[in-house]
Amino acid sequence: MAADGTTETVGTRIARARKRRGLTQQGLAERAAYSRGHIAQVEAGQKMATPAFVAAVAAALSVDPADLYGQPYRLPGHDDRVHAFIPELRRIQAYVDVGPELAGPPRSVEVLAAEVATGQKLMHNAQLSKLGARLPAVLEELTYWAHETGNPEVWGLLSKALRLGVSLARRLGYSGDALALLERASDTARRSGDPNVPALITLARALVLLGLNQHRPALILLDRAAASLDSARPDAAEIAGALDLRSAIVAARAADPARSWDYFGQAVDRVRAGRTGPVVHGLEFTPANVAIHGAAVASELGDTDEAARRDHEIGERTLTSLPPERRAHHEIDMSRVHVEVGDHAKALARLASADRIAPQMVTFHPTARSVVAHLVDVRRTLPEPLRRLQRRMTV
């Protein structure tokens, strides 16, 4: 919220950060590899700031992308409680070389394993507040048991819980906390004794690097992770497929269509050959998730026609087979595609669909907020679904 009570846009924040660096729009264009006209349109609110654009501009300006998005989003009322877990996570991160002193006896490892499984379900359902309320205690008690027993399986379980913390912190715009949690998760992965667990850390790290516009390091890490997988283990196929899909998105963001579609083709081949493996980590390496990644790759490459074509081919039955978090993410992606082609009615319809599926995810998703801000700017009158979203997102 600006000092005059109006809602700031990403474009407004970019313009302010640019001026603080003493850069003209042309100067920023040269650093960020976007045209001056594109930057001018985003700053004026005439063009939506895509995730790729924000990442590139943030890197050029040496600022956190979260600052340009205005994250973390603080909202009055119930939804703001989602942030309450962050101070607890920061405190728990101090327990690296020694276990914590607990206020009472810890729950058993078996109970904590069930809590981690519940946490994964909450993440898949995009129930961020509920996950944030449960996660700190689980992390603290698992840290205690890991140091107390030295059991590799407990270390692996702690790594899984820390990855949930990484995902939650990243979604809410706490990139520094996500990076700190990644380092802890990486250490616990090594102590797990499972050769494939570090690849799961790489999947999470690649998303953080993507937001920081670091495509080349992300792809190097993903390729290394794929090469290091122990194919004899039951989770190898699931992880390999997830690495292919993550690599396809990163390569697309790097504007490398040949490499991106190659990675995506590898994932398609695995699915067609039935090499998806059992579900061990909940990575959703399924035909449905591969299908929506195809639309996402096209969208990241700026091929809106191909993205729309692939989206049309997916079908409702395929989408409903996915967990709410994945379905809502696809709807948000497609709302951005429709904004970019100027079909504002379809953009709002897709965003409203995402909101019905996972309202809390939409509330805190920067792309969803950018779509809402753009639609508010271009519409003469605001339909009730758009007005409702605007009210909920006003900070």
PDB file of C-alpha atoms in Angstrom, residues 2-236:
ATOM      1  CA  ALA A   2       1.362   3.382  -0.974  1.00  0.00           C
ATOM      2  CA  ALA A   3       1.368   6.379   1.352  1.00  0.00           C
ATOM      3  CA  ASP A   4      -1.713   7.824  -0.361  1.00  0.00           C
ATOM      4  CA  GLY A   5      -3.711   4.658   0.317  1.00  0.00           C
ATOM      5  CA  THR A   6      -3.597   3.300  -3.236  1.00  0.00           C
ATOM      6  CA  THR A   7      -2.420  -0.224  -3.972  1.00  0.00           C
ATOM      7  CA  GLU A   8       1.070  -0.398  -5.435  1.00  0.00           C
ATOM      8  CA  THR A   9       1.709  -2.505  -8.504  1.00  0.00           C
ATOM      9  CA  VAL A  10       4.785  -4.494  -9.469  1.00  0.00           C
ATOM     10  CA  GLY A  11       5.424  -1.864 -12.144  1.00  0.00           C
ATOM     11  CA  THR A  12       5.389   0.915  -9.548  1.00  0.00           C
ATOM     12  CA  ARG A  13       7.921  -0.932  -7.401  1.00  0.00           C
ATOM     13  CA  ILE A  14      10.147  -1.613 -10.404  1.00  0.00           C
ATOM     14  CA  ALA A  15      10.148   2.070 -11.347  1.00  0.00           C
ATOM     15  CA  ARG A  16      11.059   3.076  -7.795  1.00  0.00           C
ATOM     16  CA  ALA A  17      13.844   0.492  -7.522  1.00  0.00           C
ATOM     17  CA  ARG A  18      15.184   1.530 -10.938  1.00  0.00           C
ATOM     18  CA  LYS A  19      15.316   5.200  -9.972  1.00  0.00           C
ATOM     19  CA  ARG A  20      17.048   4.351  -6.695  1.00  0.00           C
ATOM     20  CA  ARG A  21      19.764   2.655  -8.753  1.00  0.00           C
ATOM     21  CA  GLY A  22      20.054   5.779 -10.913  1.00  0.00           C
ATOM     22  CA  LEU A  23      18.997   3.891 -14.039  1.00  0.00           C
ATOM     23  CA  THR A  24      16.902   5.033 -16.953  1.00  0.00           C
ATOM     24  CA  GLN A  25      14.443   2.638 -18.538  1.00  0.00           C
ATOM     25  CA  GLN A  26      16.978   2.127 -21.325  1.00  0.00           C
ATOM     26  CA  GLY A  27      19.705   1.392 -18.798  1.00  0.00           C
ATOM     27  CA  LEU A  28      17.541  -1.227 -17.095  1.00  0.00           C
ATOM     28  CA  ALA A  29      16.597  -2.667 -20.477  1.00  0.00           C
ATOM     29  CA  GLU A  30      20.252  -3.241 -21.319  1.00  0.00           C
ATOM     30  CA  ARG A  31      20.877  -5.004 -18.009  1.00  0.00           C
ATOM     31  CA  ALA A  32      17.723  -7.118 -17.975  1.00  0.00           C
ATOM     32  CA  ALA A  33      17.654  -8.066 -21.696  1.00  0.00           C
ATOM     33  CA  TYR A  34      14.151  -6.664 -22.198  1.00  0.00           C
ATOM     34  CA  SER A  35      13.246  -3.767 -24.469  1.00  0.00           C
ATOM     35  CA  ARG A  36      12.824  -0.271 -23.090  1.00  0.00           C
ATOM     36  CA  GLY A  37       9.258  -0.298 -24.416  1.00  0.00           C
ATOM     37  CA  HIS A  38       8.473  -3.477 -22.504  1.00  0.00           C
ATOM     38  CA  ILE A  39       9.800  -1.983 -19.276  1.00  0.00           C
ATOM     39  CA  ALA A  40       7.886   1.247 -19.861  1.00  0.00           C
ATOM     40  CA  GLN A  41       4.641  -0.676 -20.419  1.00  0.00           C
ATOM     41  CA  VAL A  42       5.081  -2.726 -17.230  1.00  0.00           C
ATOM     42  CA  GLU A  43       5.894   0.357 -15.177  1.00  0.00           C
ATOM     43  CA  ALA A  44       2.812   2.110 -16.568  1.00  0.00           C
ATOM     44  CA  GLY A  45       0.577  -0.899 -15.889  1.00  0.00           C
ATOM     45  CA  GLN A  46      -0.113  -1.495 -19.570  1.00  0.00           C
ATOM     46  CA  LYS A  47       1.614  -4.895 -19.601  1.00  0.00           C
ATOM     47  CA  MET A  48       1.639  -7.560 -16.900  1.00  0.00           C
ATOM     48  CA  ALA A  49       4.915  -8.393 -15.180  1.00  0.00           C
ATOM     49  CA  THR A  50       5.537 -12.097 -15.813  1.00  0.00           C
ATOM     50  CA  PRO A  51       7.623 -14.207 -13.388  1.00  0.00           C
ATOM     51  CA  ALA A  52      10.464 -14.313 -15.947  1.00  0.00           C
ATOM     52  CA  PHE A  53      10.393 -10.522 -16.290  1.00  0.00           C
ATOM     53  CA  VAL A  54      10.382  -9.937 -12.529  1.00  0.00           C
ATOM     54  CA  ALA A  55      13.258 -12.376 -11.999  1.00  0.00           C
ATOM     55  CA  ALA A  56      15.340 -10.721 -14.733  1.00  0.00           C
ATOM     56  CA  VAL A  57      14.656  -7.186 -13.510  1.00  0.00           C
ATOM     57  CA  ALA A  58      15.298  -8.119  -9.872  1.00  0.00           C
ATOM     58  CA  ALA A  59      18.668  -9.596 -10.844  1.00  0.00           C
ATOM     59  CA  ALA A  60      19.506  -6.493 -12.884  1.00  0.00           C
ATOM     60  CA  LEU A  61      18.597  -4.212  -9.972  1.00  0.00           C
ATOM     61  CA  SER A  62      20.240  -6.437  -7.313  1.00  0.00           C
ATOM     62  CA  VAL A  63      17.035  -6.713  -5.304  1.00  0.00           C
ATOM     63  CA  ASP A  64      15.010  -9.638  -4.039  1.00  0.00           C
ATOM     64  CA  PRO A  65      12.146 -10.517  -6.413  1.00  0.00           C
ATOM     65  CA  ALA A  66       9.911 -10.557  -3.332  1.00  0.00           C
ATOM     66  CA  ASP A  67      10.541  -6.828  -2.928  1.00  0.00           C
ATOM     67  CA  LEU A  68       9.209  -6.161  -6.427  1.00  0.00           C
ATOM     68  CA  TYR A  69       6.174  -8.360  -5.805  1.00  0.00           C
ATOM     69  CA  GLY A  70       5.547  -6.644  -2.462  1.00  0.00           C
ATOM     70  CA  GLN A  71       5.933  -9.896  -0.531  1.00  0.00           C
ATOM     71  CA  PRO A  72       5.339 -11.043   2.096  1.00  0.00           C
ATOM     72  CA  TYR A  73       1.694 -10.114   1.704  1.00  0.00           C
ATOM     73  CA  ARG A  74       0.261  -9.116   5.083  1.00  0.00           C
ATOM     74  CA  LEU A  75      -3.518  -9.271   5.299  1.00  0.00           C
ATOM     75  CA  PRO A  76      -5.883  -8.400   8.133  1.00  0.00           C
ATOM     76  CA  GLY A  77      -7.807 -11.282   9.649  1.00  0.00           C
ATOM     77  CA  HIS A  78      -7.493 -15.048   9.516  1.00  0.00           C
ATOM     78  CA  ASP A  79      -5.341 -15.351   6.385  1.00  0.00           C
ATOM     79  CA  ASP A  80      -2.505 -13.358   7.952  1.00  0.00           C
ATOM     80  CA  ARG A  81      -1.908 -16.155  10.475  1.00  0.00           C
ATOM     81  CA  VAL A  82      -0.067 -18.039   7.755  1.00  0.00           C
ATOM     82  CA  HIS A  83       3.000 -15.913   8.567  1.00  0.00           C
ATOM     83  CA  ALA A  84       3.086 -16.883  12.247  1.00  0.00           C
ATOM     84  CA  PHE A  85       5.264 -19.933  11.652  1.00  0.00           C
ATOM     85  CA  ILE A  86       8.210 -17.940  10.242  1.00  0.00           C
ATOM     86  CA  PRO A  87       9.703 -16.769  13.593  1.00  0.00           C
ATOM     87  CA  GLU A  88       9.411 -20.340  14.892  1.00  0.00           C
ATOM     88  CA  LEU A  89      11.184 -21.723  11.845  1.00  0.00           C
ATOM     89  CA  ARG A  90      13.991 -19.215  12.309  1.00  0.00           C
ATOM     90  CA  ARG A  91      14.442 -20.299  15.916  1.00  0.00           C
ATOM     91  CA  ILE A  92      14.470 -23.989  15.005  1.00  0.00           C
ATOM     92  CA  GLN A  93      17.085 -23.420  12.297  1.00  0.00           C
ATOM     93  CA  ALA A  94      19.618 -22.684  15.031  1.00  0.00           C
ATOM     94  CA  TYR A  95      19.596 -26.364  16.001  1.00  0.00           C
ATOM     95  CA  VAL A  96      22.158 -27.606  13.511  1.00  0.00           C
ATOM     96  CA  ASP A  97      24.890 -29.311  15.515  1.00  0.00           C
ATOM     97  CA  VAL A  98      22.893 -29.991  18.664  1.00  0.00           C
ATOM     98  CA  GLY A  99      19.325 -31.044  19.389  1.00  0.00           C
ATOM     99  CA  PRO A 100      16.836 -28.637  21.004  1.00  0.00           C
ATOM    100  CA  GLU A 101      15.730 -28.591  24.621  1.00  0.00           C
ATOM    101  CA  LEU A 102      12.047 -29.450  24.487  1.00  0.00           C
ATOM    102  CA  ALA A 103       9.433 -28.121  26.874  1.00  0.00           C
ATOM    103  CA  GLY A 104       7.948 -31.611  27.194  1.00  0.00           C
ATOM    104  CA  PRO A 105       8.440 -35.161  25.953  1.00  0.00           C
ATOM    105  CA  PRO A 106       8.516 -35.446  22.144  1.00  0.00           C
ATOM    106  CA  ARG A 107       6.004 -37.476  20.207  1.00  0.00           C
ATOM    107  CA  SER A 108       7.194 -40.783  18.831  1.00  0.00           C
ATOM    108  CA  VAL A 109       8.957 -40.971  15.482  1.00  0.00           C
ATOM    109  CA  GLU A 110       5.992 -42.939  14.124  1.00  0.00           C
ATOM    110  CA  VAL A 111       3.564 -40.185  15.096  1.00  0.00           C
ATOM    111  CA  LEU A 112       5.879 -37.552  13.609  1.00  0.00           C
ATOM    112  CA  ALA A 113       6.129 -39.534  10.368  1.00  0.00           C
ATOM    113  CA  ALA A 114       2.335 -39.423  10.157  1.00  0.00           C
ATOM    114  CA  GLU A 115       2.484 -35.659  10.795  1.00  0.00           C
ATOM    115  CA  VAL A 116       4.909 -35.220   7.888  1.00  0.00           C
ATOM    116  CA  ALA A 117       2.555 -37.203   5.639  1.00  0.00           C
ATOM    117  CA  THR A 118      -0.300 -34.957   6.777  1.00  0.00           C
ATOM    118  CA  GLY A 119       1.870 -31.931   6.009  1.00  0.00           C
ATOM    119  CA  GLN A 120       2.398 -33.171   2.465  1.00  0.00           C
ATOM    120  CA  LYS A 121      -1.361 -33.547   2.018  1.00  0.00           C
ATOM    121  CA  LEU A 122      -1.914 -30.024   3.330  1.00  0.00           C
ATOM    122  CA  MET A 123       0.636 -28.699   0.823  1.00  0.00           C
ATOM    123  CA  HIS A 124      -1.032 -30.583  -2.022  1.00  0.00           C
ATOM    124  CA  ASN A 125      -4.355 -29.088  -0.918  1.00  0.00           C
ATOM    125  CA  ALA A 126      -2.771 -25.605  -0.672  1.00  0.00           C
ATOM    126  CA  GLN A 127      -3.848 -25.263   2.963  1.00  0.00           C
ATOM    127  CA  LEU A 128      -0.937 -23.052   3.915  1.00  0.00           C
ATOM    128  CA  SER A 129      -2.140 -21.807   7.309  1.00  0.00           C
ATOM    129  CA  LYS A 130      -2.832 -25.312   8.571  1.00  0.00           C
ATOM    130  CA  LEU A 131       0.577 -26.494   7.409  1.00  0.00           C
ATOM    131  CA  GLY A 132       2.334 -23.515   8.980  1.00  0.00           C
ATOM    132  CA  ALA A 133       0.598 -24.156  12.296  1.00  0.00           C
ATOM    133  CA  ARG A 134       1.791 -27.787  12.482  1.00  0.00           C
ATOM    134  CA  LEU A 135       5.232 -27.699  10.893  1.00  0.00           C
ATOM    135  CA  PRO A 136       7.448 -25.966  13.522  1.00  0.00           C
ATOM    136  CA  ALA A 137       6.663 -28.475  16.276  1.00  0.00           C
ATOM    137  CA  VAL A 138       7.244 -31.396  13.899  1.00  0.00           C
ATOM    138  CA  LEU A 139      10.611 -29.978  12.853  1.00  0.00           C
ATOM    139  CA  GLU A 140      11.680 -29.360  16.429  1.00  0.00           C
ATOM    140  CA  GLU A 141      10.752 -32.836  17.639  1.00  0.00           C
ATOM    141  CA  LEU A 142      12.300 -34.573  14.622  1.00  0.00           C
ATOM    142  CA  THR A 143      15.491 -32.567  15.162  1.00  0.00           C
ATOM    143  CA  TYR A 144      15.553 -33.847  18.741  1.00  0.00           C
ATOM    144  CA  TRP A 145      15.131 -37.487  17.655  1.00  0.00           C
ATOM    145  CA  ALA A 146      17.664 -37.175  14.833  1.00  0.00           C
ATOM    146  CA  HIS A 147      20.373 -35.974  17.216  1.00  0.00           C
ATOM    147  CA  GLU A 148      19.291 -38.325  19.986  1.00  0.00           C
ATOM    148  CA  THR A 149      19.282 -41.504  17.893  1.00  0.00           C
ATOM    149  CA  GLY A 150      21.477 -40.732  14.891  1.00  0.00           C
ATOM    150  CA  ASN A 151      19.093 -42.939  12.923  1.00  0.00           C
ATOM    151  CA  PRO A 152      19.484 -42.278   9.147  1.00  0.00           C
ATOM    152  CA  GLU A 153      15.752 -42.838   8.614  1.00  0.00           C
ATOM    153  CA  VAL A 154      14.962 -40.090  11.106  1.00  0.00           C
ATOM    154  CA  TRP A 155      17.385 -37.770   9.350  1.00  0.00           C
ATOM    155  CA  GLY A 156      15.610 -38.564   6.078  1.00  0.00           C
ATOM    156  CA  LEU A 157      12.254 -37.822   7.658  1.00  0.00           C
ATOM    157  CA  LEU A 158      13.600 -34.516   8.990  1.00  0.00           C
ATOM    158  CA  SER A 159      14.848 -33.661   5.493  1.00  0.00           C
ATOM    159  CA  LYS A 160      11.351 -34.280   4.116  1.00  0.00           C
ATOM    160  CA  ALA A 161       9.829 -31.985   6.759  1.00  0.00           C
ATOM    161  CA  LEU A 162      12.414 -29.286   6.034  1.00  0.00           C
ATOM    162  CA  ARG A 163      11.539 -29.424   2.331  1.00  0.00           C
ATOM    163  CA  LEU A 164       7.964 -28.615   3.293  1.00  0.00           C
ATOM    164  CA  GLY A 165       9.323 -25.601   5.159  1.00  0.00           C
ATOM    165  CA  VAL A 166      11.303 -24.545   2.078  1.00  0.00           C
ATOM    166  CA  SER A 167       8.218 -24.780  -0.112  1.00  0.00           C
ATOM    167  CA  LEU A 168       6.044 -22.852   2.319  1.00  0.00           C
ATOM    168  CA  ALA A 169       8.601 -20.084   2.904  1.00  0.00           C
ATOM    169  CA  ARG A 170       9.209 -19.685  -0.828  1.00  0.00           C
ATOM    170  CA  ARG A 171       5.491 -19.458  -1.597  1.00  0.00           C
ATOM    171  CA  LEU A 172       5.059 -16.681   0.944  1.00  0.00           C
ATOM    172  CA  GLY A 173       8.033 -14.670  -0.335  1.00  0.00           C
ATOM    173  CA  TYR A 174      10.553 -15.423   2.436  1.00  0.00           C
ATOM    174  CA  SER A 175      13.379 -16.291   0.043  1.00  0.00           C
ATOM    175  CA  GLY A 176      16.099 -15.847   2.678  1.00  0.00           C
ATOM    176  CA  ASP A 177      14.371 -18.292   4.990  1.00  0.00           C
ATOM    177  CA  ALA A 178      13.827 -20.701   2.107  1.00  0.00           C
ATOM    178  CA  LEU A 179      17.563 -20.649   1.338  1.00  0.00           C
ATOM    179  CA  ALA A 180      18.488 -21.198   5.002  1.00  0.00           C
ATOM    180  CA  LEU A 181      16.061 -24.111   5.256  1.00  0.00           C
ATOM    181  CA  LEU A 182      17.504 -25.542   2.048  1.00  0.00           C
ATOM    182  CA  GLU A 183      20.942 -25.676   3.609  1.00  0.00           C
ATOM    183  CA  ARG A 184      19.585 -27.527   6.625  1.00  0.00           C
ATOM    184  CA  ALA A 185      17.610 -29.876   4.390  1.00  0.00           C
ATOM    185  CA  SER A 186      20.733 -30.556   2.334  1.00  0.00           C
ATOM    186  CA  ASP A 187      22.703 -31.471   5.460  1.00  0.00           C
ATOM    187  CA  THR A 188      19.984 -33.783   6.730  1.00  0.00           C
ATOM    188  CA  ALA A 189      19.701 -35.392   3.296  1.00  0.00           C
ATOM    189  CA  ARG A 190      23.364 -36.374   3.460  1.00  0.00           C
ATOM    190  CA  ARG A 191      22.864 -37.855   6.922  1.00  0.00           C
ATOM    191  CA  SER A 192      19.920 -39.912   5.701  1.00  0.00           C
ATOM    192  CA  GLY A 193      22.227 -42.310   3.886  1.00  0.00           C
ATOM    193  CA  ASP A 194      19.759 -42.433   0.978  1.00  0.00           C
ATOM    194  CA  PRO A 195      21.593 -41.635  -2.291  1.00  0.00           C
ATOM    195  CA  ASN A 196      18.436 -40.274  -3.940  1.00  0.00           C
ATOM    196  CA  VAL A 197      17.325 -37.849  -1.227  1.00  0.00           C
ATOM    197  CA  PRO A 198      19.819 -35.103  -2.250  1.00  0.00           C
ATOM    198  CA  ALA A 199      18.083 -34.993  -5.655  1.00  0.00           C
ATOM    199  CA  LEU A 200      14.903 -33.925  -3.872  1.00  0.00           C
ATOM    200  CA  ILE A 201      16.819 -31.002  -2.382  1.00  0.00           C
ATOM    201  CA  THR A 202      17.981 -30.080  -5.881  1.00  0.00           C
ATOM    202  CA  LEU A 203      14.372 -29.970  -7.077  1.00  0.00           C
ATOM    203  CA  ALA A 204      13.611 -27.417  -4.374  1.00  0.00           C
ATOM    204  CA  ARG A 205      16.833 -25.481  -4.915  1.00  0.00           C
ATOM    205  CA  ALA A 206      16.140 -25.163  -8.639  1.00  0.00           C
ATOM    206  CA  LEU A 207      12.875 -23.345  -7.925  1.00  0.00           C
ATOM    207  CA  VAL A 208      14.652 -20.861  -5.664  1.00  0.00           C
ATOM    208  CA  LEU A 209      17.346 -20.324  -8.304  1.00  0.00           C
ATOM    209  CA  LEU A 210      14.643 -19.862 -10.941  1.00  0.00           C
ATOM    210  CA  GLY A 211      13.177 -17.002  -8.941  1.00  0.00           C
ATOM    211  CA  LEU A 212      16.641 -15.444  -8.735  1.00  0.00           C
ATOM    212  CA  ASN A 213      17.115 -15.636 -12.524  1.00  0.00           C
ATOM    213  CA  GLN A 214      19.924 -18.177 -12.129  1.00  0.00           C
ATOM    214  CA  HIS A 215      19.011 -20.576 -14.912  1.00  0.00           C
ATOM    215  CA  ARG A 216      22.410 -22.021 -15.777  1.00  0.00           C
ATOM    216  CA  PRO A 217      23.326 -23.079 -12.204  1.00  0.00           C
ATOM    217  CA  ALA A 218      19.848 -24.554 -11.765  1.00  0.00           C
ATOM    218  CA  LEU A 219      20.190 -26.680 -14.906  1.00  0.00           C
ATOM    219  CA  ILE A 220      23.686 -27.829 -13.955  1.00  0.00           C
ATOM    220  CA  LEU A 221      22.428 -28.966 -10.555  1.00  0.00           C
ATOM    221  CA  LEU A 222      19.397 -30.697 -12.063  1.00  0.00           C
ATOM    222  CA  ASP A 223      21.548 -32.548 -14.610  1.00  0.00           C
ATOM    223  CA  ARG A 224      23.943 -33.650 -11.877  1.00  0.00           C
ATOM    224  CA  ALA A 225      21.060 -34.859  -9.741  1.00  0.00           C
ATOM    225  CA  ALA A 226      19.639 -36.882 -12.637  1.00  0.00           C
ATOM    226  CA  ALA A 227      23.026 -38.462 -13.340  1.00  0.00           C
ATOM    227  CA  SER A 228      23.552 -39.383  -9.680  1.00  0.00           C
ATOM    228  CA  LEU A 229      20.239 -41.207  -9.144  1.00  0.00           C
ATOM    229  CA  ASP A 230      20.426 -44.813  -8.000  1.00  0.00           C
ATOM    230  CA  SER A 231      18.110 -46.378 -10.581  1.00  0.00           C
ATOM    231  CA  ALA A 232      17.751 -49.543  -8.522  1.00  0.00           C
ATOM    232  CA  ARG A 233      15.841 -47.756  -5.783  1.00  0.00           C
ATOM    233  CA  PRO A 234      12.011 -47.705  -5.934  1.00  0.00           C
ATOM    234  CA  ASP A 235      11.804 -43.896  -6.038  1.00  0.00           C
ATOM    235  CA  ALA A 236      14.223 -43.428  -8.941  1.00  0.00           C
TER     236      ALA A 236
END
